[in-house]
mmCIF file of C-alpha atoms and ligand atoms in Angstrom:
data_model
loop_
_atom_site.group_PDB
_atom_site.id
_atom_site.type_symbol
_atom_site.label_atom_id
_atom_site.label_comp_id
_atom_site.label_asym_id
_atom_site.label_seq_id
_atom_site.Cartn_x
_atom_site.Cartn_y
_atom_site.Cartn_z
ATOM 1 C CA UNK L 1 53.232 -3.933 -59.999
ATOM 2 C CA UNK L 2 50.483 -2.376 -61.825
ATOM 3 C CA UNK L 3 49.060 -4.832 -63.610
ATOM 4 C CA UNK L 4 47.929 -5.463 -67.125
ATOM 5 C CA UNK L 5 45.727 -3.576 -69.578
ATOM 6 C CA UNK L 6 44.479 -5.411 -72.990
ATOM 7 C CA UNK L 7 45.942 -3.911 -76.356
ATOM 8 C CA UNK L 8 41.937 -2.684 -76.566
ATOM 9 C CA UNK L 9 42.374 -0.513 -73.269
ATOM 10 C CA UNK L 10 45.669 0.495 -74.002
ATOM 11 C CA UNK L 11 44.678 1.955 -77.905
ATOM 12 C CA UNK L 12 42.055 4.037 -76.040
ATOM 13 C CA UNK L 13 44.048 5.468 -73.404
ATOM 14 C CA UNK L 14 44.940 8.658 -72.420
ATOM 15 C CA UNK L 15 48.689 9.092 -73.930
ATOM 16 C CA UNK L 16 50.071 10.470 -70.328
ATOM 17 C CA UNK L 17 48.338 7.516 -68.382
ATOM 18 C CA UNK L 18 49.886 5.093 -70.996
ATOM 19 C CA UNK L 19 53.091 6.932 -70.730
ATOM 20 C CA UNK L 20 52.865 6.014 -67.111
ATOM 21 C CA UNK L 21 52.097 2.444 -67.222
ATOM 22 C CA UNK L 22 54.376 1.788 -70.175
ATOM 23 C CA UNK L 23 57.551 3.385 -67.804
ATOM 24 C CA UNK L 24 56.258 1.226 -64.407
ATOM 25 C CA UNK L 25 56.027 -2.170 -66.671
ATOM 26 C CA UNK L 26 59.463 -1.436 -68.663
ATOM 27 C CA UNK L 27 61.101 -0.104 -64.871
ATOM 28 C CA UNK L 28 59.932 -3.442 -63.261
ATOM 29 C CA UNK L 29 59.808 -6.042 -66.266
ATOM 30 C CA UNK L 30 63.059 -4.866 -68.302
ATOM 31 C CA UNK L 31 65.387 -2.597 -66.456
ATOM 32 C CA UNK L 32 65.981 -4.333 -63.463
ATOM 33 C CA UNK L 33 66.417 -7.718 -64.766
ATOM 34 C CA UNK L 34 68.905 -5.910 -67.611
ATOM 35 C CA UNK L 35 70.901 -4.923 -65.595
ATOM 36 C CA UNK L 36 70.935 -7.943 -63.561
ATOM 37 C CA UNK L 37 72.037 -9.830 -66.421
ATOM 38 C CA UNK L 38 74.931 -7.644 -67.174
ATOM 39 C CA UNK L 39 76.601 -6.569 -63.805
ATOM 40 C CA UNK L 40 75.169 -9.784 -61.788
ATOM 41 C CA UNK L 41 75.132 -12.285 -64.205
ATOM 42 C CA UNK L 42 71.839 -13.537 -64.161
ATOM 43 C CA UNK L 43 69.767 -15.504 -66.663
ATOM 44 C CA UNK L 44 66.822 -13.499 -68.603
ATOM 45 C CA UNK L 45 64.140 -15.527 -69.049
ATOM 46 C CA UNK L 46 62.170 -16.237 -72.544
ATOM 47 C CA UNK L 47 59.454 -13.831 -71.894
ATOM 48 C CA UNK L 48 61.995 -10.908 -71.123
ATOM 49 C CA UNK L 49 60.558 -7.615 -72.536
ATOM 50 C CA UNK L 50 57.881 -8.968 -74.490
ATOM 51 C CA UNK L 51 55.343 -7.170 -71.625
ATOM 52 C CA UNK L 52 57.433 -3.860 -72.768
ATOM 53 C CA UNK L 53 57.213 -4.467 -76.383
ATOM 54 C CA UNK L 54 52.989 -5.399 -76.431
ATOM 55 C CA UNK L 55 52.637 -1.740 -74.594
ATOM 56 C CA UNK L 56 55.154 -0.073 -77.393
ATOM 57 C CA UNK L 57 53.792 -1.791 -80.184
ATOM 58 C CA UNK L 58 50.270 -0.117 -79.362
ATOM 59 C CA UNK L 59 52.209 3.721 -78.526
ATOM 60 C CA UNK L 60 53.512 2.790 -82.358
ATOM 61 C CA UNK L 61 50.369 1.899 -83.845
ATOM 62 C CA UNK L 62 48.552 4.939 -82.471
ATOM 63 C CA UNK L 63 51.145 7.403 -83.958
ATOM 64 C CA UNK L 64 52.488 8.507 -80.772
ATOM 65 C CA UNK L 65 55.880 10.610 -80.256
ATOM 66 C CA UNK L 66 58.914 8.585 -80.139
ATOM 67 C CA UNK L 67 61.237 11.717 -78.975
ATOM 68 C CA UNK L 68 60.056 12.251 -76.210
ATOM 69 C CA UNK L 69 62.715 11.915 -73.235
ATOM 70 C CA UNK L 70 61.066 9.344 -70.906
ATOM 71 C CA UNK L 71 60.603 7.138 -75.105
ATOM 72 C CA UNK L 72 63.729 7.701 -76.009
ATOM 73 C CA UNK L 73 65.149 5.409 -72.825
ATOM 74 C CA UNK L 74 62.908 3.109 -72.874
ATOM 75 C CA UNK L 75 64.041 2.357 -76.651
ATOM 76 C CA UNK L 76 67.835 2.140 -75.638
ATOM 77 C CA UNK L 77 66.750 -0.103 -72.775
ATOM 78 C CA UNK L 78 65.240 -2.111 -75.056
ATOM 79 C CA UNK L 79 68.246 -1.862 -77.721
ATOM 80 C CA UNK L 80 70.167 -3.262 -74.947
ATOM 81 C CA UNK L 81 67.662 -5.870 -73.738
ATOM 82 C CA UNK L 82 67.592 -7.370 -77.200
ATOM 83 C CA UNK L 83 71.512 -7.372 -77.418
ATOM 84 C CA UNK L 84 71.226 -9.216 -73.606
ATOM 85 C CA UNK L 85 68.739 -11.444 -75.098
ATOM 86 C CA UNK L 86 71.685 -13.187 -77.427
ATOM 87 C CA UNK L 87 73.887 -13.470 -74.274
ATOM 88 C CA UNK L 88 75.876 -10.747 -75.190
ATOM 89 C CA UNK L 89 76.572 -8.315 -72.210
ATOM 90 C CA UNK L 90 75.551 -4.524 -73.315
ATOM 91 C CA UNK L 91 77.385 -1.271 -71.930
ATOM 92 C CA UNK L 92 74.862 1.106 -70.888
ATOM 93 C CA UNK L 93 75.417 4.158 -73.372
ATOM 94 C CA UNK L 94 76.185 7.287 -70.753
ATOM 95 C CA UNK L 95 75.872 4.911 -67.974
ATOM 96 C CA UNK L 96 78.233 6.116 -64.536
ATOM 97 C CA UNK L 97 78.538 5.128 -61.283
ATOM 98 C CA UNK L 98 78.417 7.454 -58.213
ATOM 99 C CA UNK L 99 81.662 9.584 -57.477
ATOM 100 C CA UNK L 100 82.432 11.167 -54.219
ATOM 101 C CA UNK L 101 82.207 15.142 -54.633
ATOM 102 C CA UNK L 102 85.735 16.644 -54.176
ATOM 103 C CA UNK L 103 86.234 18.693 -51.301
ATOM 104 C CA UNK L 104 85.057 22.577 -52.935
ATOM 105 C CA UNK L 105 81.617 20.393 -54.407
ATOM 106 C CA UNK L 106 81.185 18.902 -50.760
ATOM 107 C CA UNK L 107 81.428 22.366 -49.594
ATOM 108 C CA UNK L 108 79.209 24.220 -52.102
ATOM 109 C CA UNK L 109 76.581 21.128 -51.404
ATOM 110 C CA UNK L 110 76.645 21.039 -47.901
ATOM 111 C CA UNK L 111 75.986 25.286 -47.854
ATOM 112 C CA UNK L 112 72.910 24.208 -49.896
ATOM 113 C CA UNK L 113 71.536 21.456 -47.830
ATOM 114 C CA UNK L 114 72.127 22.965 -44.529
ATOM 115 C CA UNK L 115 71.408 26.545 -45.138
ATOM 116 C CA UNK L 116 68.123 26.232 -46.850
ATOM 117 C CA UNK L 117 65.650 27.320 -44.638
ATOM 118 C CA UNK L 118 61.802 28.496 -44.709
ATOM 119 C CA UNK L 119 61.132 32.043 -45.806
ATOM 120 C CA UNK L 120 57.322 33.883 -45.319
ATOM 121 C CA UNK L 121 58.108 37.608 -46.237
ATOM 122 C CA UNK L 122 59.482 38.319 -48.757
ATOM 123 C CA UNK L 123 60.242 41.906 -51.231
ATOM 124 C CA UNK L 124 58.248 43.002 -54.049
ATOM 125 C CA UNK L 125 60.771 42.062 -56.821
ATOM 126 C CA UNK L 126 59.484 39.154 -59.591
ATOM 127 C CA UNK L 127 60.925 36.014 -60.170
ATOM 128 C CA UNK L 128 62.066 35.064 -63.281
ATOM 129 C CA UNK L 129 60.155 32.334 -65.183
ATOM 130 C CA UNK L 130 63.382 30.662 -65.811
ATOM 131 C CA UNK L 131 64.229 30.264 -62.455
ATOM 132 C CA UNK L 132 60.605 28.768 -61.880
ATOM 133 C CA UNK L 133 61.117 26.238 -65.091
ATOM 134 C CA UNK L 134 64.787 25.098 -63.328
ATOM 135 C CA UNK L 135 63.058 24.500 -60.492
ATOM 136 C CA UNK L 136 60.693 22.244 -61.248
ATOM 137 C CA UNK L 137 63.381 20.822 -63.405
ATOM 138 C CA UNK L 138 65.084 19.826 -60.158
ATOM 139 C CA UNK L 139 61.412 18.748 -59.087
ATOM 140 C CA UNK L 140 61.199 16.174 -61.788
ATOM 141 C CA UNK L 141 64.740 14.633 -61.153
ATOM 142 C CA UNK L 142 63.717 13.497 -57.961
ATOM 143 C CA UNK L 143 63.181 9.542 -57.111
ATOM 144 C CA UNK L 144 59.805 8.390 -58.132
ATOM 145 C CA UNK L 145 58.374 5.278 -56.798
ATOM 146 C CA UNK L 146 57.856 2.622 -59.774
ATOM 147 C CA UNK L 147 58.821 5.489 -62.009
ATOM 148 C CA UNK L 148 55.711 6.760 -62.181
ATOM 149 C CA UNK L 149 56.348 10.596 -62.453
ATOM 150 C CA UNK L 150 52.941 11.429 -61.270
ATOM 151 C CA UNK L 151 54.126 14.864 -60.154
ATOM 152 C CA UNK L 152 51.764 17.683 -62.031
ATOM 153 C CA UNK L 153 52.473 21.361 -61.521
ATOM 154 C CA UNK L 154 50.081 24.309 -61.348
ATOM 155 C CA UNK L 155 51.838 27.540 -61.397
ATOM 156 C CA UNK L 156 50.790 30.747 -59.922
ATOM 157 C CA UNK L 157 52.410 33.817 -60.488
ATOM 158 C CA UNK L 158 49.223 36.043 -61.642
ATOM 159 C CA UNK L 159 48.729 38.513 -58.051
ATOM 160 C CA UNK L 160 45.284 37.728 -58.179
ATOM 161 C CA UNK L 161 45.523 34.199 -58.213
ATOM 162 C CA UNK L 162 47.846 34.167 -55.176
ATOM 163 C CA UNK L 163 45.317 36.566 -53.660
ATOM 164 C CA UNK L 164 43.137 34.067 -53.955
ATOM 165 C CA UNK L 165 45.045 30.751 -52.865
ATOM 166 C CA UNK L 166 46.968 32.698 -50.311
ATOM 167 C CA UNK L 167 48.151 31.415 -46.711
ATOM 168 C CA UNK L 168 46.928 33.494 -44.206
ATOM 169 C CA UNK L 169 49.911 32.415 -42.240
ATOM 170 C CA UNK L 170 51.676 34.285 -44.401
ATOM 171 C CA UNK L 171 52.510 37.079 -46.678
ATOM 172 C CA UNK L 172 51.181 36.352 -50.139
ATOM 173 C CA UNK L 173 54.536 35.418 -52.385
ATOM 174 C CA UNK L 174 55.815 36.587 -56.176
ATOM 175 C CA UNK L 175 55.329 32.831 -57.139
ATOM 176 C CA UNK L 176 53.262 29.722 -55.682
ATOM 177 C CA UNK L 177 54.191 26.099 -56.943
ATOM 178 C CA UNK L 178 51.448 23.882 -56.777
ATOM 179 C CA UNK L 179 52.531 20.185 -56.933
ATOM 180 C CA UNK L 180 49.601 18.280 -57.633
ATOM 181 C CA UNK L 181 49.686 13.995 -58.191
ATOM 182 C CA UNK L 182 48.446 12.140 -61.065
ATOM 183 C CA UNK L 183 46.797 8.959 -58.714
ATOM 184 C CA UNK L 184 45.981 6.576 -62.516
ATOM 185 C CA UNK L 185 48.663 5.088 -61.615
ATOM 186 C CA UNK L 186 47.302 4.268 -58.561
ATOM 187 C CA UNK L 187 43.674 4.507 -58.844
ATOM 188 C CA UNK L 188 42.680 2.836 -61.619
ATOM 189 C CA UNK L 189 45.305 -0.024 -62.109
ATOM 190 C CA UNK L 190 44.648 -3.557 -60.630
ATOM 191 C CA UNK L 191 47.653 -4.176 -58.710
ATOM 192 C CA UNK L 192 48.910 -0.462 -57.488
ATOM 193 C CA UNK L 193 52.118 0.255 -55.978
ATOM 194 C CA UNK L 194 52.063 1.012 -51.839
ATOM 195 C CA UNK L 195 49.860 3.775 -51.392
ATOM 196 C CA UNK L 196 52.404 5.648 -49.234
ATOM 197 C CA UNK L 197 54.856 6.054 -52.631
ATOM 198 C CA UNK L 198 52.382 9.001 -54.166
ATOM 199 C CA UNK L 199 53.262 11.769 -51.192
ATOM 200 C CA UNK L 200 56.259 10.332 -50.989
ATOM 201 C CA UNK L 201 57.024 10.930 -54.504
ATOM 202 C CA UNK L 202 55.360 14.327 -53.878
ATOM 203 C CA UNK L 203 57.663 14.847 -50.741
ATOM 204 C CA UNK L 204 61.043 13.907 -52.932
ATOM 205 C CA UNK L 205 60.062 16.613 -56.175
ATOM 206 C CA UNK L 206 58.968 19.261 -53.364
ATOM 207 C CA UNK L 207 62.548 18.875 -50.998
ATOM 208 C CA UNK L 208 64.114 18.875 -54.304
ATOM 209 C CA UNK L 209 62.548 22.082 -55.468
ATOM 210 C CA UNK L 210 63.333 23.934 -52.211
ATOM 211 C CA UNK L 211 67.002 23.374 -52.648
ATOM 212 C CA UNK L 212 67.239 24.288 -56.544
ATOM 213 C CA UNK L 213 65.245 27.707 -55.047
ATOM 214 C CA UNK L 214 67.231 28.402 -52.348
ATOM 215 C CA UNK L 215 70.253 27.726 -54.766
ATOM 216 C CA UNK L 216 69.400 29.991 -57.353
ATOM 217 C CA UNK L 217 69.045 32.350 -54.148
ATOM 218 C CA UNK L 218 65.293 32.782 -53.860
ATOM 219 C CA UNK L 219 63.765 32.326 -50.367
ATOM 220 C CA UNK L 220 60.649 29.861 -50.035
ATOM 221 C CA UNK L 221 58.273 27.967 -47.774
ATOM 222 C CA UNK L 222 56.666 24.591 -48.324
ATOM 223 C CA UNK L 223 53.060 24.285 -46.891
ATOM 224 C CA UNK L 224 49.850 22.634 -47.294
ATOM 225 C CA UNK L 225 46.292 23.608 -48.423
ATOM 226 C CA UNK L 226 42.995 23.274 -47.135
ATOM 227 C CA UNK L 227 40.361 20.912 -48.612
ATOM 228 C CA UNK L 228 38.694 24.051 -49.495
ATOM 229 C CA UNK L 229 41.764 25.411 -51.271
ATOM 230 C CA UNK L 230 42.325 22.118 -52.846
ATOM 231 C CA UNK L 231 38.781 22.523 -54.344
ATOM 232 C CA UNK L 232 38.766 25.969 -55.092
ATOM 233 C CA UNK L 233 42.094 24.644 -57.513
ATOM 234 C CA UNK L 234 40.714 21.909 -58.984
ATOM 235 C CA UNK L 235 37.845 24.100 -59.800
ATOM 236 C CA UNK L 236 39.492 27.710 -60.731
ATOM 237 C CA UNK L 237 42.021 25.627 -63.323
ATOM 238 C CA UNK L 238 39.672 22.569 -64.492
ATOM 239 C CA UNK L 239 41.807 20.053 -62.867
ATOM 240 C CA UNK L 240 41.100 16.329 -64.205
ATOM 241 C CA UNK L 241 39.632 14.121 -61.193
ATOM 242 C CA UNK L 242 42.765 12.117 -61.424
ATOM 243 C CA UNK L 243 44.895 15.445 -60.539
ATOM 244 C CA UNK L 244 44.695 15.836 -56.988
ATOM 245 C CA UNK L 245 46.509 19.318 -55.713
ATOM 246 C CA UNK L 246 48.829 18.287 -52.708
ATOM 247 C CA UNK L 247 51.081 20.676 -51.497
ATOM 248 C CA UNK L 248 53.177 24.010 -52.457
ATOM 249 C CA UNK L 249 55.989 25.719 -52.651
ATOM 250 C CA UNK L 250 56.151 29.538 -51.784
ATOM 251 C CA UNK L 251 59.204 31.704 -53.448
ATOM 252 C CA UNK L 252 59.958 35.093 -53.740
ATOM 253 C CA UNK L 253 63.265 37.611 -52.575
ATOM 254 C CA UNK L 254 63.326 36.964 -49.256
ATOM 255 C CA UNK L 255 62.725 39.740 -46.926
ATOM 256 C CA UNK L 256 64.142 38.136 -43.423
ATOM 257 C CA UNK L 257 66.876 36.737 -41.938
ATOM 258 C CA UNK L 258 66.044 33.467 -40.059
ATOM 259 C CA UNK L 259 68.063 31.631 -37.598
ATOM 260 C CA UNK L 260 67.994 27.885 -38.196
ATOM 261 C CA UNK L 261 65.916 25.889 -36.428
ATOM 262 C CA UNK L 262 68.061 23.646 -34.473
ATOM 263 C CA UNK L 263 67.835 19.955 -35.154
ATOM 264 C CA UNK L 264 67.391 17.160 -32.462
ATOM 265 C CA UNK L 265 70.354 15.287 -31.820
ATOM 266 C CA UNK L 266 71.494 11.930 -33.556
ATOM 267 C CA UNK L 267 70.846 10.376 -29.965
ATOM 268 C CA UNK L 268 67.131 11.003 -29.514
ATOM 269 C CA UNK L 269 66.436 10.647 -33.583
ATOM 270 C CA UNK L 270 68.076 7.222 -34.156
ATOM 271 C CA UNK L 271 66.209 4.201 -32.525
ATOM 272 C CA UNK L 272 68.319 1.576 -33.899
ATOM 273 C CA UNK L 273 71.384 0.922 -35.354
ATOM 274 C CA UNK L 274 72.993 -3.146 -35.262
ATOM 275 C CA UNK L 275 75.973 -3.887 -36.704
ATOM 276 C CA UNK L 276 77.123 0.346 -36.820
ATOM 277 C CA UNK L 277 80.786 -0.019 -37.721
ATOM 278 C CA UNK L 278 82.979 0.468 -35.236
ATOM 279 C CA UNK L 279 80.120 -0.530 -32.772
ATOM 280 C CA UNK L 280 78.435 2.428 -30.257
HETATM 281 C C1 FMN R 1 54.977 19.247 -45.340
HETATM 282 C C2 FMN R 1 55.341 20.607 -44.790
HETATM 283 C C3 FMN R 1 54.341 21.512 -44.507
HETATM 284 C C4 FMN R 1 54.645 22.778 -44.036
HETATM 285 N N1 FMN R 1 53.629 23.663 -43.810
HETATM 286 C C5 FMN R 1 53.901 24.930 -43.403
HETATM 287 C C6 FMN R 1 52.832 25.879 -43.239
HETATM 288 O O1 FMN R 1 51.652 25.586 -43.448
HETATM 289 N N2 FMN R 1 53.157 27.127 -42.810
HETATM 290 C C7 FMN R 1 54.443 27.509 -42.559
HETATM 291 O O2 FMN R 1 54.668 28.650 -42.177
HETATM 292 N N3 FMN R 1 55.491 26.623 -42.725
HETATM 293 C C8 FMN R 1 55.251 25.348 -43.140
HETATM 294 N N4 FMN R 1 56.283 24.444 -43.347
HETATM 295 C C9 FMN R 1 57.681 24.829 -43.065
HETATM 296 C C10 FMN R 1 58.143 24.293 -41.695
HETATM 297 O O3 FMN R 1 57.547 25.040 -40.646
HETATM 298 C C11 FMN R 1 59.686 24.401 -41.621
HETATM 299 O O4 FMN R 1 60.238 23.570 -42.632
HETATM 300 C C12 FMN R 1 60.251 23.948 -40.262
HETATM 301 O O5 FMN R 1 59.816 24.803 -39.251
HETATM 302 C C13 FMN R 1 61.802 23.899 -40.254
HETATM 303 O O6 FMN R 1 62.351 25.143 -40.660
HETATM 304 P P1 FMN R 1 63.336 25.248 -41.915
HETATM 305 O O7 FMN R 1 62.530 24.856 -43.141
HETATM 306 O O8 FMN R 1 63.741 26.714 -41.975
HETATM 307 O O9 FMN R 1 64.502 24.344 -41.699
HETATM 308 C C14 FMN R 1 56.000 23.160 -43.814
HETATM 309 C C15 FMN R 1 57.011 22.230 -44.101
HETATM 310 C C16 FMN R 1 56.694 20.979 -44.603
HETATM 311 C C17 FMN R 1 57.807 19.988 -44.960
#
């Protein structure tokens, strides 16, 4: 729960922060209880999406885009609130449940997942800028606690620049993903969400850019800067205070073949496990 800002705050605010805070009160004031009322039955209460519609009514009143993707849902959620509101029961336009992947997609998935691995040399060939925009595509699709998106991404593909911000662990690569967190949604809010959701959320856009790469065919490591590096970021590309460079993803053609590292087994990994069907 983030709290509450006054319409005063909220007419000053930076759009992107009030983006934020609009899509954490609508995520834990409207679309939970919506869709409690339609698939569970349960009773909305009087105040239902008013919260929601204060923080709209000020993105309205200061002009601000309504077609933007993240605006566009929140309106159909609230199309359907209001229909919920008059007892009716709403079917989510586009709205699917999960299907099992048939037998060549379970294939083709588990390649991915399993065969990614972590690349550090890599040949001199460039990667494509669309490749780097469906990556972090991928990036942004991932879960996001309170549905915050505070993701940010630097990207470095100038050869000085990755000169500069290189690993000495390893070869410099043909493109370096910076993911970086927005913390307002943490920092400056009275009530913020666990503390342990913003790497988290960092982890999830990060594990979910290393598979779209390695998809696509490109060979990458994840690793982590220095405090000095995170400065020399902030710094080199004006970086807001509330933009805090975290961690990054290396890509290029790789250059090696690596053996996976073998995984532990289940048996020294799982530490508990009650009530496992069929019993151990
Ligand atoms: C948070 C994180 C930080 C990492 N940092 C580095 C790093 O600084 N240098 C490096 O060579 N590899 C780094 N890696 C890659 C790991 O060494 C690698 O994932 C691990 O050895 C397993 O190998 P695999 O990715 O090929 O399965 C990092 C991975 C993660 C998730």
């Amino acid at each position: 729960m983030a709290g509450h800002f006054s319409r005063e705050q909220m007419m000053e605010m930076d759009p992107l922060f009030l983006r934020m805070h609009l899509r954490e009160r609508v995520h834990h004031t409207v679309e939970h209880q919506l869709y409690s009322a339609i698939f569970a039955g349960r009773q909305l209460g009087p105040r239902f999406g008013a919260i929601a519609r204060e923080i709209l009514d000020v993105w309205e009143d200061r002009g601000l885009p309504r077609d933007l993707p993240d605006i566009k849902w929140i309106y159909t959620l609230m199309d359907l609130a209001e229909t919920a509101k008059r007892g009716e029961k709403p079917e989510p336009p586009g709205g699917y449940l999960p299907e099992p992947l048939n037998p060549d997609e379970m294939k083709a998935w588990e390649k991915l997942l399993f065969s990614r691995r972590s690349y550090r040399h890599w040949d001199e060939r460039p990667v494509p800028a669309w490749m780097v925009e469906r990556i972090l595509e991928a990036g942004m699709w991932a879960a996001s606690g309170c549905n915050l998106e505070i993701w940010r991404f630097v990207v470095m593909q100038d050869p000085d620049i990755l000169h500069e911000f290189a690993n000495m662990e390893f070869e410099v690569e043909r493109v370096k993903i910076v993911c970086c967190m927005d913390v307002r949604g943490y920092r400056d809010v009275d009530r913020p969400p666990p503390e342990k959701n913003k790497l988290l959320d960092i982890g999830a856009c990060m594990q979910n850019m290393a598979l779209m790469a390695h998809a696509l065919g490109l060979g990458g490591c994840w690793s982590t800067f220095s405090p000095e590096q995170i400065d020399g970021i902030a710094k080199h590309f004006g970086l807001p205070d509330y933009v805090e460079p975290v961690t990054y993803l290396s890509l290029g053609w790789a250059a090696e073949r690596v053996m996976p590292p073998a995984r532990m087994s289940f048996k020294d990994a799982i530490l508990a496990w009650p009530g496992r069907e069929g019993g151990e």
